[in-house]
Coordinates of C-alpha atoms in Angstrom, one line a residue:
X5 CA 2.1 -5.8 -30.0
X6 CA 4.2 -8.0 -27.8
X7 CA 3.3 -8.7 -24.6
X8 CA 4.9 -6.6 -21.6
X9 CA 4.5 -5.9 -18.0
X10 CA 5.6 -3.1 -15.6
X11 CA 6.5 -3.9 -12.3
X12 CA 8.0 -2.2 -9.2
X13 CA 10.5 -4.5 -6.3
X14 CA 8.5 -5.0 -3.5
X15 CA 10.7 -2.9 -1.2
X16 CA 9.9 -0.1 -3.4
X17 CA 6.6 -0.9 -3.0
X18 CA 6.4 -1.3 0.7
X19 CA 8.8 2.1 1.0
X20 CA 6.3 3.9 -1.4
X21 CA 3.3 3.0 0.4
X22 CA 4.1 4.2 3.9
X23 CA 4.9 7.1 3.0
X24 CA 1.9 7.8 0.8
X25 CA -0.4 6.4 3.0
X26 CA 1.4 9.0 5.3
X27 CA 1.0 12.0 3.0
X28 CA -2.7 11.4 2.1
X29 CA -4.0 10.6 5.9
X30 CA -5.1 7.2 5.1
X31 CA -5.7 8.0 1.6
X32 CA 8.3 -9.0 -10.3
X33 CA 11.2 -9.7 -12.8
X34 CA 9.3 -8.3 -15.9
X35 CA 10.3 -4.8 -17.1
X36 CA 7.5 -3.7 -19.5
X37 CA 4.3 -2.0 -19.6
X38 CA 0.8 -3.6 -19.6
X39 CA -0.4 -5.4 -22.8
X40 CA -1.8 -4.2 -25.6
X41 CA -5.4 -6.0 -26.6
X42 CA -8.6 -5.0 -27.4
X43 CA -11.8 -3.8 -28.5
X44 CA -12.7 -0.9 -30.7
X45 CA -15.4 1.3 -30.3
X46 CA -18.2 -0.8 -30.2
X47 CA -21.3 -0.4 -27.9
X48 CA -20.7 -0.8 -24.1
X49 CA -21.4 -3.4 -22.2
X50 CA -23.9 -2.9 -19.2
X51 CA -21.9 -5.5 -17.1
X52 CA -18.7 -3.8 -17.1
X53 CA -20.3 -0.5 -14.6
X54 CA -18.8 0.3 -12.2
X55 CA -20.1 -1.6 -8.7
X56 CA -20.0 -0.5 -5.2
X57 CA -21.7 2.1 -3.2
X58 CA -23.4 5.3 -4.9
X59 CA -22.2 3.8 -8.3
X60 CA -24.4 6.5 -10.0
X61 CA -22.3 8.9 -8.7
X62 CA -19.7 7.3 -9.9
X63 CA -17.6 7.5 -14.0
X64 CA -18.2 5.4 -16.4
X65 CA -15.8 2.3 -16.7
X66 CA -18.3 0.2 -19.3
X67 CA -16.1 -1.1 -22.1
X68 CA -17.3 -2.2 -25.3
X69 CA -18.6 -5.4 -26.0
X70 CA -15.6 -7.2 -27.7
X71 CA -14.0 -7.1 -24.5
X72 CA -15.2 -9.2 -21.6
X73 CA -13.5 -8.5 -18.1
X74 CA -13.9 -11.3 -15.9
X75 CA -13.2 -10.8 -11.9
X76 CA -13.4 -14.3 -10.0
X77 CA -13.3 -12.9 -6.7
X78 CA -14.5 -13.9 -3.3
X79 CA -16.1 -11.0 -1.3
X80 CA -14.4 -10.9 2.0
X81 CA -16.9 -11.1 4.9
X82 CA -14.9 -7.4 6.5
X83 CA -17.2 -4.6 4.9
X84 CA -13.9 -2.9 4.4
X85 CA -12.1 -5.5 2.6
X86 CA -15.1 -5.9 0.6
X87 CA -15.1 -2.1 -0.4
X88 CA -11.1 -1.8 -0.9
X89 CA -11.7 -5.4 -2.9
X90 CA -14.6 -3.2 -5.4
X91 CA -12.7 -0.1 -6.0
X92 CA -9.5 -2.3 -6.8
X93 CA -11.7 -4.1 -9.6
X94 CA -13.0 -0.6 -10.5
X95 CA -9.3 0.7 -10.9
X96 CA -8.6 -1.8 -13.4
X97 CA -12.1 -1.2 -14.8
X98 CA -11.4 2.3 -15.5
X99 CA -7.6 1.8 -17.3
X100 CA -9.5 -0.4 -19.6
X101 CA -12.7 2.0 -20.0
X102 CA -9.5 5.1 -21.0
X103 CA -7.7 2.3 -23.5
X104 CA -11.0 2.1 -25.0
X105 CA -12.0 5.5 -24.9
X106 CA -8.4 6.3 -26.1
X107 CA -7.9 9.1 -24.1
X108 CA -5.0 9.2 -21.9
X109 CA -6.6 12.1 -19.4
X110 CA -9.9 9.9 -18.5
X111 CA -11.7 10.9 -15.8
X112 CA -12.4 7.1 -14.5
X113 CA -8.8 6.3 -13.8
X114 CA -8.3 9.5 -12.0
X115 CA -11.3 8.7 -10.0
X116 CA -10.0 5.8 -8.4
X117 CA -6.5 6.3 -8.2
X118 CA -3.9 9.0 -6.9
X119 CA -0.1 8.9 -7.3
X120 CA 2.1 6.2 -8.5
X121 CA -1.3 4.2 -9.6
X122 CA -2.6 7.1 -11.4
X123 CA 0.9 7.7 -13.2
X124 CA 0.9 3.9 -14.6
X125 CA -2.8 3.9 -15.6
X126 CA -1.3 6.9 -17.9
X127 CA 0.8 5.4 -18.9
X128 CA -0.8 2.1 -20.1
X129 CA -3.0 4.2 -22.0
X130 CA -0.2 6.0 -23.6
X131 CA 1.3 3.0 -24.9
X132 CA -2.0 2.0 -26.0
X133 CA -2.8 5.3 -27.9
X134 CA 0.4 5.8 -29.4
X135 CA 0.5 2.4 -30.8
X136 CA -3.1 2.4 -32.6
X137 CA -4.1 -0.7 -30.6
X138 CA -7.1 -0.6 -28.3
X139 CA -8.6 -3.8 -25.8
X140 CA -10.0 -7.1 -27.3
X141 CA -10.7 -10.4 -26.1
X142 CA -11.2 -12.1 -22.4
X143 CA -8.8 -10.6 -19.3
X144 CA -9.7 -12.7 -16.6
X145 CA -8.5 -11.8 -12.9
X146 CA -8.7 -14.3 -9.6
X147 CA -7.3 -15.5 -6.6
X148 CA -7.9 -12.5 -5.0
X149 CA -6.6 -11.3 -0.9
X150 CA -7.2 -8.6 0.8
X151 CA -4.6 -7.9 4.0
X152 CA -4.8 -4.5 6.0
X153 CA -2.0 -2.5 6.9
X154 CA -0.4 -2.8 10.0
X155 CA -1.2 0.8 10.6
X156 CA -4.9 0.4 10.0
X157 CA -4.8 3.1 7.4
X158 CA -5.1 0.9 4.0
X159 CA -5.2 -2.7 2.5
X160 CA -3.6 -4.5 -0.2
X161 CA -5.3 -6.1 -2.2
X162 CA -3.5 -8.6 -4.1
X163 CA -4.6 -10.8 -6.9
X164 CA -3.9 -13.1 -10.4
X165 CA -4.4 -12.1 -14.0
X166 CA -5.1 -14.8 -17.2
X167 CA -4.5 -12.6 -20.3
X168 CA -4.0 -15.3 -22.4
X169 CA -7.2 -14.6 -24.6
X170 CA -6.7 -10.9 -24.2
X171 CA -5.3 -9.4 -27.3
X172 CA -4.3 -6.1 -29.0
X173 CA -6.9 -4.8 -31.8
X174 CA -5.6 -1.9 -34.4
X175 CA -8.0 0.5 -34.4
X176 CA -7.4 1.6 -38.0
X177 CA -7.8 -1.8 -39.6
X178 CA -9.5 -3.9 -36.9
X179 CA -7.2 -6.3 -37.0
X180 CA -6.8 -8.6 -33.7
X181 CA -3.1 -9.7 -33.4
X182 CA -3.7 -13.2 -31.7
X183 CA -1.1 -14.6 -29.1
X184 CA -0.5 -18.4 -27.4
X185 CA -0.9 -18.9 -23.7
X186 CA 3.1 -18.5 -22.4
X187 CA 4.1 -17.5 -19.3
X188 CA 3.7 -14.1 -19.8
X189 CA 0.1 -15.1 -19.9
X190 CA 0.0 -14.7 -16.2
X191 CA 0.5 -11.5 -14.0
X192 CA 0.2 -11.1 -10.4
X193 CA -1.0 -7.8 -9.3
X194 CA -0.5 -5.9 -5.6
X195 CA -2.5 -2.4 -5.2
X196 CA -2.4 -0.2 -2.0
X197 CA -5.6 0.9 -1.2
X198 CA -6.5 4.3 0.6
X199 CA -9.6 4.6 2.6
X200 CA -12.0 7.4 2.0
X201 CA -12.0 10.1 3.2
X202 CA -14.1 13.1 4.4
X203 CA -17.9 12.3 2.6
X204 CA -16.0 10.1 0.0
X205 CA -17.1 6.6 -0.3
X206 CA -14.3 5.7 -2.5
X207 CA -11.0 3.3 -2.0
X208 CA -8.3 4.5 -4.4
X209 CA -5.3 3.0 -5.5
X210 CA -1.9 4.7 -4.4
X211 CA 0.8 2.0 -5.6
X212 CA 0.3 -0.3 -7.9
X213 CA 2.8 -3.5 -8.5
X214 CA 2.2 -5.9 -11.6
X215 CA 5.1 -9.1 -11.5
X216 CA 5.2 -11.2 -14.9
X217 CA 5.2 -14.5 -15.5
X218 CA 3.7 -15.1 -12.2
X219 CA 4.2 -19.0 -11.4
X220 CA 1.6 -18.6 -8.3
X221 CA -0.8 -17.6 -10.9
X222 CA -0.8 -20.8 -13.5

């Protein structure tokens, strides 16, 4: 499955936030969806759990153990950085843990997201499903920044994916379809993150923007 990447302008993105963050209370060039890699339905890997506060109270997001998901990332010294840093990393944890899973509906995803960001997580795992391919491989993400909103009410957390030894498996036959390292290699991703609220502990992502063949990223 070729590689593809779905992105939103960053005025949209800006625009959408605002008046999300509004609604809730606080709460690039490429055109494509998210690439298809993989790993089948192996046994789950302990290190892919979700982290963060009360993480037994938490959904799954393990993913099997043909698929390693690497997250460089410096914790930020601001508690609140640091939290809307985790549940960004749990986000992405939890599209892969529903590509796995191969259910488009997955609890995890919903967990952490609302909105736009739960509408694309969908629909990754659509694309995913209807295609036979499930998650294989190494996705690395790093060089990670969290900035808060001028309104106090959020932070985006920004940050560089490596899927260059991330590939697409076919679940029927196993078979791994194997790609070079290109420019499309690299992604560069911008969530909005919602605080919690009420006795939530949880950071979700509203908005999410994924720009390809990100040149700050290689």
């Amino acid at each position: 499955m070729a590689r593809r990447a779905l992105t939103t302008t960053a005025a949209v993105f800006a625009t959408t936030a605002a008046l999300l963050l509004t609604a809730c209370g606080g709460g690039g060039d490429d055109t494509s969806s998210d690439d298809i890699k993989g790993a089948g339905g192996g046994s789950k890997s302990p290190s892919a759990s979700a982290s963060g506060p009360a993480a037994t109270d938490r959904p799954d997001v393990s993913v099997p153990k043909d698929l390693t998901l690497v997250f460089d990332f410096d914790k930020p010294s601001d508690a609140k950085h640091a939290a809307a840093l985790t549940d960004a990393e749990n986000y992405i944890r939890a599209l892969k843990h529903g590509i796995a899973e191969q259910d488009v509906n997955d609890p995890a995803y919903r967990f952490y997201s609302v909105a736009q960001a739960t509408q694309y997580a969908k629909s990754q795992i659509e694309t995913w499903v209807k295609g036979g391919y499930t998650v294989y491989g190494t996705d690395k993400y790093y060089d990670d920044e969290v900035t808060a909103m001028s309104d106090g009410k959020g932070a985006v957390v920004s940050f560089c994916r490596n899927q260059a030894k991330s590939y697409s498996k076919e679940i029927k036959s196993g078979k791994v379809h194997y790609t070079e390292e290109n420019p499309d290699s690299y992604q560069k991703f911008r969530l909005l993150m919602a605080p919690p609220s009420g006795d939530s502990k949880v950071w979700k992502a509203v908005t999410i923007e994924v720009i390809g063949k990100a040149k700050e990223c290689q």
